[in-house]
Each structure stands twice: as C-alpha cells, then as structure tokens.
Short mmCIF file of C-alpha atoms and ligand atoms in Angstrom, two decimals:
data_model
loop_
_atom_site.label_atom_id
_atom_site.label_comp_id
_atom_site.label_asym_id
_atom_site.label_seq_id
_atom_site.Cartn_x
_atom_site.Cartn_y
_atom_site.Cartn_z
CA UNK J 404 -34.19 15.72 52.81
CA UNK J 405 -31.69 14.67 50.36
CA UNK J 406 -32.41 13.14 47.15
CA UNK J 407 -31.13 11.01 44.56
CA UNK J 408 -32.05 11.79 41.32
CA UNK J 409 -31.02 9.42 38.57
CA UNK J 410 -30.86 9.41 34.83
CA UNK J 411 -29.94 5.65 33.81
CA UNK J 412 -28.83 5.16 30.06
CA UNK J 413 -28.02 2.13 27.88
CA UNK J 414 -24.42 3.19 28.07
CA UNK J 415 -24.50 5.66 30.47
CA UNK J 416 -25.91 7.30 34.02
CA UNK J 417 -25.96 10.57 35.09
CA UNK J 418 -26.97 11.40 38.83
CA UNK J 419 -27.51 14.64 40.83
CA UNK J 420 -28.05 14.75 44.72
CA UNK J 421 -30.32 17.70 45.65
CA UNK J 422 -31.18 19.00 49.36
CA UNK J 423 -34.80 19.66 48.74
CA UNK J 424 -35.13 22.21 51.75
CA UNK J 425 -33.06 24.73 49.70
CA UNK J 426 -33.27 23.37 46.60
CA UNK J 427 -29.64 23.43 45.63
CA UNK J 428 -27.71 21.12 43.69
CA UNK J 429 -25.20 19.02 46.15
CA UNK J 430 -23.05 16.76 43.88
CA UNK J 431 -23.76 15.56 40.47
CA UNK J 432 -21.80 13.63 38.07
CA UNK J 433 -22.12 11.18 35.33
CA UNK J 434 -20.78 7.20 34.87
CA UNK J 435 -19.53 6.98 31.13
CA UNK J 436 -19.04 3.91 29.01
CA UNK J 437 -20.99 1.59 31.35
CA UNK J 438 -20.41 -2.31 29.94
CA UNK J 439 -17.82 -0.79 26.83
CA UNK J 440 -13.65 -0.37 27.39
CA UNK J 441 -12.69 2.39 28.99
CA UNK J 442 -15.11 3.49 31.48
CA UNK J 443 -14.80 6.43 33.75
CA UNK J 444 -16.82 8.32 36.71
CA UNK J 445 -17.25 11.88 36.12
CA UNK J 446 -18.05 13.64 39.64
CA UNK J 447 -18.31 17.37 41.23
CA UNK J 448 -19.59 18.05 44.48
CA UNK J 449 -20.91 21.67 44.32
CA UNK J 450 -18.67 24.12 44.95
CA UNK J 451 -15.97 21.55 44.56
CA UNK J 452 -13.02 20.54 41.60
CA UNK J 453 -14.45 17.95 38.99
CA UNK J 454 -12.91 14.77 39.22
CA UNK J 455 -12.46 12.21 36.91
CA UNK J 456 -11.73 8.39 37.44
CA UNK J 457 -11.07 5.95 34.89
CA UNK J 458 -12.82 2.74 37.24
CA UNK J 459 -13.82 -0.70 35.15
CA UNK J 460 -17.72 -0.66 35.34
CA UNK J 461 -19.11 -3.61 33.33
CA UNK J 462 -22.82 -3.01 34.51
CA UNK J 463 -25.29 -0.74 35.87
CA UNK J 464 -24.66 -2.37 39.22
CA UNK J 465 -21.00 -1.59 39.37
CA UNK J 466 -21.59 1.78 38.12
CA UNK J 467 -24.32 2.63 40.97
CA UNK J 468 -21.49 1.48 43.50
CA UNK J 469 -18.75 3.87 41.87
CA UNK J 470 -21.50 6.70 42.28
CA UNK J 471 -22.92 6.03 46.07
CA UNK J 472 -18.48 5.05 46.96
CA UNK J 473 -17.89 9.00 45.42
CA UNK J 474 -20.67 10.49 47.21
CA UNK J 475 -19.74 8.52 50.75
CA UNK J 476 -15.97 9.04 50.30
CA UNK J 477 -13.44 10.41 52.43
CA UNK J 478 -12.29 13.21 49.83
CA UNK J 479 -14.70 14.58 47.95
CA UNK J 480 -17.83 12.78 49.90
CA UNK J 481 -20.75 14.98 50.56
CA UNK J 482 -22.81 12.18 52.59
CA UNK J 483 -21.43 10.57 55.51
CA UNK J 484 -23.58 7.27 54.66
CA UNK J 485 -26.48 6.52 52.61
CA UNK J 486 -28.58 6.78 55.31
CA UNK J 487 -28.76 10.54 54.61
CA UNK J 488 -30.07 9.70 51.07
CA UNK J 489 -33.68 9.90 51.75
CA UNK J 490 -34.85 8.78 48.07
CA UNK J 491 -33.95 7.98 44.79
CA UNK J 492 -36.17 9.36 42.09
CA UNK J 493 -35.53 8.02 38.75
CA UNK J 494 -36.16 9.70 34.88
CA UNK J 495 -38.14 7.08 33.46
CA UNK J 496 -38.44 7.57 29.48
CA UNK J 497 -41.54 5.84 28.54
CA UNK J 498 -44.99 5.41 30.90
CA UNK J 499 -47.17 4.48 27.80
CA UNK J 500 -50.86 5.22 28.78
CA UNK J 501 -50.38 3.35 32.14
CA UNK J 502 -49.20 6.79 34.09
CA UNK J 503 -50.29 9.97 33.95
CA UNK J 504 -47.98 11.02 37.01
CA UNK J 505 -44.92 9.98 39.15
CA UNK J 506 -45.60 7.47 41.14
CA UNK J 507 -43.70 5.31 44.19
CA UNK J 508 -41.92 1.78 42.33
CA UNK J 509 -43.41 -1.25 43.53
CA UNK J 510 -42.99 -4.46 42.09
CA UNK J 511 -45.94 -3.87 40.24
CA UNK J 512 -45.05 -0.40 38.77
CA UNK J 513 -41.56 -2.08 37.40
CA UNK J 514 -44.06 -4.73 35.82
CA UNK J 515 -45.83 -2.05 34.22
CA UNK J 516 -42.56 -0.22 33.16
CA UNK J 517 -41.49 -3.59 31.90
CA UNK J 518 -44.65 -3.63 29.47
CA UNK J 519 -43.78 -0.34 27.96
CA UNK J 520 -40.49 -2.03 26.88
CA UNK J 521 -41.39 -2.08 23.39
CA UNK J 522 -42.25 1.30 23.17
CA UNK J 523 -38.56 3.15 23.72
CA UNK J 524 -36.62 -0.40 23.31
CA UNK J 525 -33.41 1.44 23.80
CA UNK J 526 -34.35 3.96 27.29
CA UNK J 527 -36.66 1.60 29.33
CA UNK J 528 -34.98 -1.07 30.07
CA UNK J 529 -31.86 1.20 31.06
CA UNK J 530 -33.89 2.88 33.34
CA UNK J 531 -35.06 -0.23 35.14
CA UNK J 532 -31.53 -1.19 35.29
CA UNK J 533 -30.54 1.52 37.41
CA UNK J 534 -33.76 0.90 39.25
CA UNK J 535 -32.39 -2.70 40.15
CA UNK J 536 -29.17 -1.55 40.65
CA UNK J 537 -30.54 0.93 43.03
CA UNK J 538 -32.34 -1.51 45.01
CA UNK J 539 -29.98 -3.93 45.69
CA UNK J 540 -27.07 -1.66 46.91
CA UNK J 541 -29.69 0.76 48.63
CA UNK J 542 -32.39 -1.50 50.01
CA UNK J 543 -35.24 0.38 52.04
CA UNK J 544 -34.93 3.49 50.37
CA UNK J 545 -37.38 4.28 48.67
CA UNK J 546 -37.70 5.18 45.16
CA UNK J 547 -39.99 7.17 42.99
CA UNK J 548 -40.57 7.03 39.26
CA UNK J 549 -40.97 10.15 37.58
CA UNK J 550 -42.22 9.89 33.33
CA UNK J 551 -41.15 11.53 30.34
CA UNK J 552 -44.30 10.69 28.64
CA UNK J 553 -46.46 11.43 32.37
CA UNK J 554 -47.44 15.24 31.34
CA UNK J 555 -48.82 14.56 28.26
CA UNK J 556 -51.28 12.24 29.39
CA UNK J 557 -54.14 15.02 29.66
CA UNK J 558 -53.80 15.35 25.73
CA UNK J 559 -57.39 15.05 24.19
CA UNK J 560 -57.51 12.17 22.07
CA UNK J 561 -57.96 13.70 18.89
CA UNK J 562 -54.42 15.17 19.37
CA UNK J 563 -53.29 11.76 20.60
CA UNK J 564 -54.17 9.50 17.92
CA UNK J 565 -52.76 9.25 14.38
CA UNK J 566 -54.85 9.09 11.40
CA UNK J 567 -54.12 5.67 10.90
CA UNK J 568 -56.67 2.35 11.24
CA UNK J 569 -57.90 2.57 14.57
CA UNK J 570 -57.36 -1.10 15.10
CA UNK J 571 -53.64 -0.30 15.69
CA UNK J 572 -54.37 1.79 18.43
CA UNK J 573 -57.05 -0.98 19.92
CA UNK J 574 -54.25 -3.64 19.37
CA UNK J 575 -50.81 -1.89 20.15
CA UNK J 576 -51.97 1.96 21.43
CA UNK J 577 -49.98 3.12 18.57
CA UNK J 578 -50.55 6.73 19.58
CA UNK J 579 -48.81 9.79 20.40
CA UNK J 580 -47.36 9.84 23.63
CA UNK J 581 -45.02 13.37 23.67
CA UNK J 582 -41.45 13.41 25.45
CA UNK J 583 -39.59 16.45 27.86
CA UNK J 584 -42.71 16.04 29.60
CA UNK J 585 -40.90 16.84 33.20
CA UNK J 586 -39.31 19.81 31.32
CA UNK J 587 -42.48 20.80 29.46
CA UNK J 588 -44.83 20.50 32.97
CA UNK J 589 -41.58 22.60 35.26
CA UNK J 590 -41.56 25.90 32.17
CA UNK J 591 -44.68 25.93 31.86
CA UNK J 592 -45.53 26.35 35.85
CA UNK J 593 -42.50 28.67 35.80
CA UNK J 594 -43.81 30.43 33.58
CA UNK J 595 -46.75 31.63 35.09
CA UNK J 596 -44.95 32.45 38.03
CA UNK J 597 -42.43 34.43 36.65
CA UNK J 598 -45.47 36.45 34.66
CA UNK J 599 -47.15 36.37 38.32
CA UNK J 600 -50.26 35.12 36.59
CA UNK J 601 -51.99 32.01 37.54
CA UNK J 602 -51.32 28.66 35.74
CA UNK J 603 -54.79 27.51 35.40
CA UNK J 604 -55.73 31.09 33.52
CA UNK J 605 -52.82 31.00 30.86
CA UNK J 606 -52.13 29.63 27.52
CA UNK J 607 -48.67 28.44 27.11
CA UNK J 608 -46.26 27.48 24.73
CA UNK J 609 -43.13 25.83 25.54
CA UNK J 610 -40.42 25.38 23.09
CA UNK J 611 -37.87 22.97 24.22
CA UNK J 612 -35.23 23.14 21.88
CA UNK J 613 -32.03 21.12 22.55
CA UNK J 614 -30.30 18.35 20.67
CA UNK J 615 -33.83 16.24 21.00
CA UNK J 616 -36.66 19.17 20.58
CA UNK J 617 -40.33 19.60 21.24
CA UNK J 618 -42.44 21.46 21.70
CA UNK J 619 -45.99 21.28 23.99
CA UNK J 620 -48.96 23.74 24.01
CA UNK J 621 -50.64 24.13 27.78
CA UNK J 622 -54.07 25.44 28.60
CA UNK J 623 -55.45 25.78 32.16
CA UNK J 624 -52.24 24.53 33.31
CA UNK J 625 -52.82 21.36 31.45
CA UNK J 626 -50.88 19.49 28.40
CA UNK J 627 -53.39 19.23 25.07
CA UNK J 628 -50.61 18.90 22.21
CA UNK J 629 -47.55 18.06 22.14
CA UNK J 630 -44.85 17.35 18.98
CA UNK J 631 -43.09 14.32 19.75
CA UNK J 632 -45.15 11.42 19.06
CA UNK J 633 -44.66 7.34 19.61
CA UNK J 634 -41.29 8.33 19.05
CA UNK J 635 -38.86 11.21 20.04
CA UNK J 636 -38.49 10.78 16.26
CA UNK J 637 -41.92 12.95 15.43
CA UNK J 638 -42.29 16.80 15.02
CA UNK J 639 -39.37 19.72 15.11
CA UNK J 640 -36.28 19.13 13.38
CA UNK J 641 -33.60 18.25 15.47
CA UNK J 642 -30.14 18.01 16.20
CA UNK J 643 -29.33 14.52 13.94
CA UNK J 644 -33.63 13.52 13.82
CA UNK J 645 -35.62 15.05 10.76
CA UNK J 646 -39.00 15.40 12.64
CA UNK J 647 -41.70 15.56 10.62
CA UNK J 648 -41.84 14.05 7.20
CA UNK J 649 -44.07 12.89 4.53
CA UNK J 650 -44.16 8.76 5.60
CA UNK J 651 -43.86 7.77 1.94
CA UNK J 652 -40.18 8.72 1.70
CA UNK J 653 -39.26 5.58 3.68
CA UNK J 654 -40.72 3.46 0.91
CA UNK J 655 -38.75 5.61 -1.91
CA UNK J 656 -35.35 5.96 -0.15
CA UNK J 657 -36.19 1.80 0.49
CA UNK J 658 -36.18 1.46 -3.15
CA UNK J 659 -33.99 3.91 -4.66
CA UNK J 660 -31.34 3.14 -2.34
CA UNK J 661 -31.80 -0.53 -1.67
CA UNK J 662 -32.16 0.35 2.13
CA UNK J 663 -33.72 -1.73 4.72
CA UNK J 664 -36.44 -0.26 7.31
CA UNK J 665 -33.54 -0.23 10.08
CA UNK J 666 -31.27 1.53 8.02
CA UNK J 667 -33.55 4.27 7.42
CA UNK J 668 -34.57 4.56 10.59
CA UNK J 669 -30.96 4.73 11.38
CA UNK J 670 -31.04 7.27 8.85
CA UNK J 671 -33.83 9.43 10.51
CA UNK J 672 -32.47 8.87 13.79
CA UNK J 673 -28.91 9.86 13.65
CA UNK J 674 -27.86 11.15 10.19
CA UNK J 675 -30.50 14.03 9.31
CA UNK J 676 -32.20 17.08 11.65
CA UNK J 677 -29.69 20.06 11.10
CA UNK J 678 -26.61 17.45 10.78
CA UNK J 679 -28.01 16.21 7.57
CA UNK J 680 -29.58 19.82 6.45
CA UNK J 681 -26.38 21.19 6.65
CA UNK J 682 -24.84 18.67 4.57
CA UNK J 683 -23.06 17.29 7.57
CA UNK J 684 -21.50 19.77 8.61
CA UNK J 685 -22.57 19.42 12.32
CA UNK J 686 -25.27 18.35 14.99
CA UNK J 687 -24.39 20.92 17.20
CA UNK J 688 -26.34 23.98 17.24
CA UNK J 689 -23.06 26.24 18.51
CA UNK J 690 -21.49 25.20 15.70
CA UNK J 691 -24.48 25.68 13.21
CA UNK J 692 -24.56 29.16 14.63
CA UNK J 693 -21.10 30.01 14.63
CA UNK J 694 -21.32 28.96 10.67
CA UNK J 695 -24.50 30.76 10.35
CA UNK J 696 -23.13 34.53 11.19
CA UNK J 697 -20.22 33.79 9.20
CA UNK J 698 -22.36 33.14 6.05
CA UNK J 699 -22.17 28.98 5.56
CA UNK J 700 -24.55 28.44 2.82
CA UNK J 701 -24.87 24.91 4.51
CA UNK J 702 -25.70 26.08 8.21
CA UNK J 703 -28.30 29.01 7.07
CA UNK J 704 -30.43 26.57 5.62
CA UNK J 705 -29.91 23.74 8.32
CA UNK J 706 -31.09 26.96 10.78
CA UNK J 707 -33.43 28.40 8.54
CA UNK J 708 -35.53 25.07 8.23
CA UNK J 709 -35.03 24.55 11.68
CA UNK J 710 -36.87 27.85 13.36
CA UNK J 711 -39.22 27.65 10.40
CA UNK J 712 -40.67 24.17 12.14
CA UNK J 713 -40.92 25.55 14.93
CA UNK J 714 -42.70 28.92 13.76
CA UNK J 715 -45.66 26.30 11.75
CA UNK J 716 -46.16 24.20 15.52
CA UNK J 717 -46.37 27.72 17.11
CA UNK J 718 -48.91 28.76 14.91
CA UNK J 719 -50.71 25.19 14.91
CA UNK J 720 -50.87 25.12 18.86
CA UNK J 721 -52.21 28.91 18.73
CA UNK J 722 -54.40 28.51 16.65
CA UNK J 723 -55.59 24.96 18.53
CA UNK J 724 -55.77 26.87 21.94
CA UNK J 725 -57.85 30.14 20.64
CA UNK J 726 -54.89 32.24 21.26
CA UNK J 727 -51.73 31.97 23.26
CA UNK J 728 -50.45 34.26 26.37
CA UNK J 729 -46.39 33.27 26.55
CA UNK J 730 -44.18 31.52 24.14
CA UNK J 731 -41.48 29.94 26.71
CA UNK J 732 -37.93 29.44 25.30
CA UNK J 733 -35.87 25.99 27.09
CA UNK J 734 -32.95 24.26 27.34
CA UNK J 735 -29.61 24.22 25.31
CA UNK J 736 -30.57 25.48 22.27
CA UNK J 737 -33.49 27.40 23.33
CA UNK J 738 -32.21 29.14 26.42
CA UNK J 739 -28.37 29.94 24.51
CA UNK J 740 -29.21 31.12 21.44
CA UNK J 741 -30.77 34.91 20.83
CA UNK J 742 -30.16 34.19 17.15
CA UNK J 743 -32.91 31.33 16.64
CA UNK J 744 -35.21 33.64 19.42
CA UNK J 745 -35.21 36.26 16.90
CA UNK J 746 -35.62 34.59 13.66
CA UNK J 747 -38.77 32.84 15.31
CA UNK J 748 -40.23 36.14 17.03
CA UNK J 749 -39.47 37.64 13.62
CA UNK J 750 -41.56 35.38 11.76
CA UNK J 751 -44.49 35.63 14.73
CA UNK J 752 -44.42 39.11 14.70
CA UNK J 753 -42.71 39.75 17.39
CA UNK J 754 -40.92 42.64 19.15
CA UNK J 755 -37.93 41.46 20.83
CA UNK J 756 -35.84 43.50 23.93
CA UNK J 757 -32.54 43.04 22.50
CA UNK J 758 -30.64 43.39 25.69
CA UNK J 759 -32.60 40.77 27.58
CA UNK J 760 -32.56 38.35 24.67
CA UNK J 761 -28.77 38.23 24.86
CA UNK J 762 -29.37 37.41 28.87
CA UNK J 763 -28.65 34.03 29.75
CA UNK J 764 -28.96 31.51 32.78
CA UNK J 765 -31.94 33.37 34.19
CA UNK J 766 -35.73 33.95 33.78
CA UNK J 767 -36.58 36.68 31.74
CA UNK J 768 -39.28 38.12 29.64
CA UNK J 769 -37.89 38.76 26.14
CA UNK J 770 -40.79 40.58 23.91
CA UNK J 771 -40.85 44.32 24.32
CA UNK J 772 -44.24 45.68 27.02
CA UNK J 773 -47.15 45.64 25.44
CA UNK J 774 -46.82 42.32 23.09
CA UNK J 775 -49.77 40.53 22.10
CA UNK J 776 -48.00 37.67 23.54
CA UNK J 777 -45.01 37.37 26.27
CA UNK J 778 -41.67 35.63 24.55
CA UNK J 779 -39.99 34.05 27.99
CA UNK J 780 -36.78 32.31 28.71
CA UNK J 781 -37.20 29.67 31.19
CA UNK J 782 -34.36 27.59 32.07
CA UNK J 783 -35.40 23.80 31.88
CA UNK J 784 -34.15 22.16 35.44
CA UNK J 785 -35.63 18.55 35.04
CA UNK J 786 -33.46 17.12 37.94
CA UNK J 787 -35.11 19.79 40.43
CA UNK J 788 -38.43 18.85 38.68
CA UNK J 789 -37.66 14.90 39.44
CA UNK J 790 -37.02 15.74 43.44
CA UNK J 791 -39.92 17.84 44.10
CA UNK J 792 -42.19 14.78 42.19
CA UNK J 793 -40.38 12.47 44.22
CA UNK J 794 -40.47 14.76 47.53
CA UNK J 795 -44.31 14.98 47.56
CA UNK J 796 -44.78 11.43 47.26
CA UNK J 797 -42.65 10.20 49.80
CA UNK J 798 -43.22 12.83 52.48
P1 ADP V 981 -30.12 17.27 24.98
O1 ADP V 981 -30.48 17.25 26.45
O2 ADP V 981 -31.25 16.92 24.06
O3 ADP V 981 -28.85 16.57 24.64
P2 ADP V 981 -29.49 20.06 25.46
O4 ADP V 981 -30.72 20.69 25.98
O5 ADP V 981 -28.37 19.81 26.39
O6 ADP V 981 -29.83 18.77 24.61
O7 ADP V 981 -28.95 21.00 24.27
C1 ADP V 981 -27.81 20.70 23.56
C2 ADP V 981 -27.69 21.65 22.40
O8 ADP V 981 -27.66 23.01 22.91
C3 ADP V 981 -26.41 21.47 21.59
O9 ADP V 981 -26.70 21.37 20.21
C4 ADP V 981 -25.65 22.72 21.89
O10 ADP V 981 -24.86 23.13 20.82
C5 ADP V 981 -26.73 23.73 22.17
N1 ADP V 981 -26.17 24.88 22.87
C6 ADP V 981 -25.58 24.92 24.06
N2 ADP V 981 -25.08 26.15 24.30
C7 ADP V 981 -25.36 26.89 23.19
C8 ADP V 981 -25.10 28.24 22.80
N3 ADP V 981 -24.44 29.05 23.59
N4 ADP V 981 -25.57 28.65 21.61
C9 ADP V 981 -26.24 27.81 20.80
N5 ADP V 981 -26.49 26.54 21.10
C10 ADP V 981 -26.06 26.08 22.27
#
C-alpha cells in the first residue's frame, strides 16, 4: 500500500508518500508560506530532480491540492490517481490524556483533537486543518492520527505531574505530557533490534537532540519519563528554547524589564536555548560547532551548557530506572554531531570508538566492547514511524 503521511503546520505542510511493502520513501516535499505572499511547493519524487513552484496557496485546502496535482502529474507524478493512495496518516502534535496511541479519525476523534486546542494553540489546529483539507479533496480514504504526546502516556504519574496544587491538574490536567513521542517510541524499538536484545528486557535512553530536544527514558519497552513537559518549552536546552529554568525568573525579568507574560514567553520560546547562550550568535547547532572548534568564547559555552543538560537528565533517568543498558543518539543534532557525542560520553564515563562516532546516516554502536552501557546512533525516521501506525490500523 501507499501512504500519505502528512505534517500540517500553521504556515506550512510537509508530506512524504511511502510504499509500505518496501518501506521506501516515494516522493516527499513541503508547501511553504501557506496563507502569507509568496508561497511555493517544494517537491522530489525519489530518485528524481527537486522542483520548486512558486503557486498562490492562501489555505491549507489549496495547498493539499498543489501536493495531490504534483504527485498525480504528468511530469514528475508518481501516482496515476489518488486511488493508489491507500491512507493518509497525519502527525498530530498534541493528544492530551485522551490517546495513548494512533488511532483511525472519526468525527469524534477530531472532536477530541479539537479539545486539546488549548494545549499547543499554535500545532493543533494546523493539524486539523490539513485533516479537513484532506477530507474534502480525498473523500473515502481513510485517515489515521498518529500523536506526539501518544508514547508518553504510560508515564507513571509521579513523573507526570508537577509539584504544583493538585487542583490544577483536577481542573485543567496541567501535567506533563512529553513531545518526539513517534521518534522517542521508533529509537527506542530500533534500538533493541540493532543490539539484537529484546525491547521488553532493556533500559533505554533516547536523546533526541535537534532544534526542539528531548529526551525520554524507556523500561520494558515502555515510556516512564520524559523531558518535555505541557510544553515543548520544558527540559534540555534547545536550539532558540531555554528548557529548564528556575519559574521565578519570569516574575524578575517581568519587573526589571517591564515585560509582559507574552513577551517573555516570546523570550523563552524564540530568543534563548544556545541562540541566546551564545549571545546570539546562532540557533543552529552547525554553526555553534563550527564556532566551537575554532575557539568562540560565545559558542563553547552555548555547547558546553547544552551537553551538560543533557548529561544531569541522563543521570536523572538512570538513576530513576535502576540502571540503564543503551544511551540512543537522534536526529539532527544528535545523529550529526561526534563533537556533542563525546563531550556527553566524556562526562558519563564513557569510552567512545572514534571511527564509528564520526559514522553518519546509519545505525551504529558507538561505545567501545565491553561498556557498562551501549552509546547508539539511531537515525530518527518519524514519517516511516507514522505509516507503519497508520498501516496496522487500517489493514
Ligand atoms: P527539528 O526537527 O527540531 O527542526 P532537526 O532534528 O532537523 O530539528 O535538527 C536540526 C538541527 O540539527 C540544526 O540545528 C542543525 O544545525 C543540526 N545539524 C544538522 N546537521 C548537523 C551537523 N552535521 N552537525 C551538527 N549539527 C547538525
């Protein structure tokens, strides 16, 4: 079968069509500047030239059309109708308590998307835009709903809830909730079959480090801590989010720089993690790193802080799951850059093979034979993930 796997933004859709026999990637591409001047369709069918059209899309609608008209067309097609489209699975960012897995959308799972609204105000009500969108111009298809947040669901509630009054958990489930869970559930399985163990024996760790980053700690093949929390905001530091920090410093940066809570937030959001560590100087790791080896004052504390965050969650979730058996390494920043692997393995302890750590793209064990506890690179592939959920539920 063939399926559609879509990512729907504010702003923005990405979309990858994936035969699920072989498991390979067919077409993918991404509509940019949805709604906003200026809009384009970025599209490559495997194997095949990138092409790039500048197409007026003014809504999610419009911008589902451009997608299925590139994947149909004459040129660069790869379907000969949507008929060979056999589902759509979509990334939906927040499932609040009300999922603990992917599930087939029905007008009452939308409703229940719907009431999640509040809790990621700016992802799910993209996502059920594209689900809409998807609908109209493919009706009878059907579509599965696969959760960020689904994964995490098996946390035990004294690692879910804050220690805050309870009543705001009773009243708005003000709790944690974890994100990358489709990326944190797909290493983690991968990574007990790459270590030919089984899943339900091993305790994992899975750093996913990329411009958002958390990181999720997995015993008997299940989630019990994760460090994103209501928020993407909560936990490592990030590429422009600060993670973790002591609450009161909202209230002083309020006063001392007559801020309101939205600018702060904007603050915490956008202007801090290693861009605001390194004085500005950039939210991209690469260029962090690049600045690092050459000495940048600026960068080697931005990356300094950075690995040190997630060397304190690695020892928290160790120490929380009575040892651990692999630390997995994912996506951009964690499967590109041997520099951060080895700061963080040099903190744990850890023995590094220096020619496999500089491997990229692939699987590999990283810690030298005989370490207390495998170091892995896993590359993340949450699109894959998002068919096979999707696969198994409408077989
Ligand atoms: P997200 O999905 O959260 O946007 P990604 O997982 O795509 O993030 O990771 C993006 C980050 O990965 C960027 O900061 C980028 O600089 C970093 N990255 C990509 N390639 C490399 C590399 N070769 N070395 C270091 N960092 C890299």
């Amino acid at each position: 079968m063939k399926i559609l796997v879509i990512n729907c933004g504010s702003s923005s859709l990405k979309f990858q069509l994936i035969d699920t026999v072989s498991e390979a990637l067919i077409a993918k591409g991404l509509c940019e500047r949805i709604g906003i001047d200026g809009s384009r369709l970025v599209y490559t069918p495997a194997g095949g030239e990138k092409q790039i059209t500048e197409v007026e899309m003014q809504d999610h609608t419009q911008a589902i059309k451009q997608m299925l008209e590139a994947l149909t067309g004459e040129n660069a097609g790869v379907v000969k109708s949507l008929d060979e489209i056999g589902a759509v699975g979509h990334r939906i960012v927040h499932g609040g308590d009300k999922f603990a897995s992917s599930t087939l959308i029905t007008d009452e799972v939308i409703s229940a998307i719907e009431s999640c609204n509040e809790l990621a105000p700016l992802h799910n009500p993209a996502n059920l835009l594209g689900i809409a969108a998807c609908q109209e111009l493919m009706p009878g298809t059907p579509m599965v709903a696969v959760f960020d947040t689904a994964f995490h669901q098996t946390m035990p509630e004294e690692a879910y809830l804050y220690g805050i009054p309870y009543e705001y958990y009773k009243k708005y489930r003000v709790r944690r909730y974890g994100f990358h869970g489709t990326s944190h559930s797909f290493v983690s399985a991968r990574t007990a079959e790459v270590l030919g163990e089984k899943y339900e024996d091993l305790k994992i760790i899975v750093c996913h480090l990329g411009n958002g980053a958390s990181i999720s700690a997995v015993k008997n093949g299940k989630c019990v801590d994760t460090s994103m929390g209501l928020t993407p905001l909560e936990g490592l530091i990030m590429g422009t989010r600060s993670g973790d920090i002591d609450p009161a410093i909202v209230e002083f940066l309020a006063h001392k720089e007559k801020l309101s809570i939205d600018e702060i937030m904007n603050i915490l959001n956008k202007q801090s993690g290693v861009l605001g560590l390194s004085d500005g100087f950039s939210s991209d790791f690469r260029d962090i790193e690049d600045a690092f080896e050459a000495g940048n004052e600026d960068c080697v504390r931005a990356l300094k802080a950075f690995a040190l965050r997630v060397v304190k969650y690695i020892g928290a979730y160790t120490a929380e799951m009575g040892g651990v058996d692999a630390i997995s390494f994912t996506a951009g920043v964690g499967e590109n850059s041997p520099i951060l692997r080895r700061m963080i393995c040099a903190y744990l302890g850890i023995e590094l093979d220096e020619e496999k750590n500089t491997k990229r793209g692939e699987d590999v064990v990283i810690s030298v034979p005989g370490s207390v506890s495998k170091v892995l690179v896993v590359p993340t592939n949450e699109e894959l993930a998002i068919a096979r959920e999707t696969l198994a539920l409408v077989k």
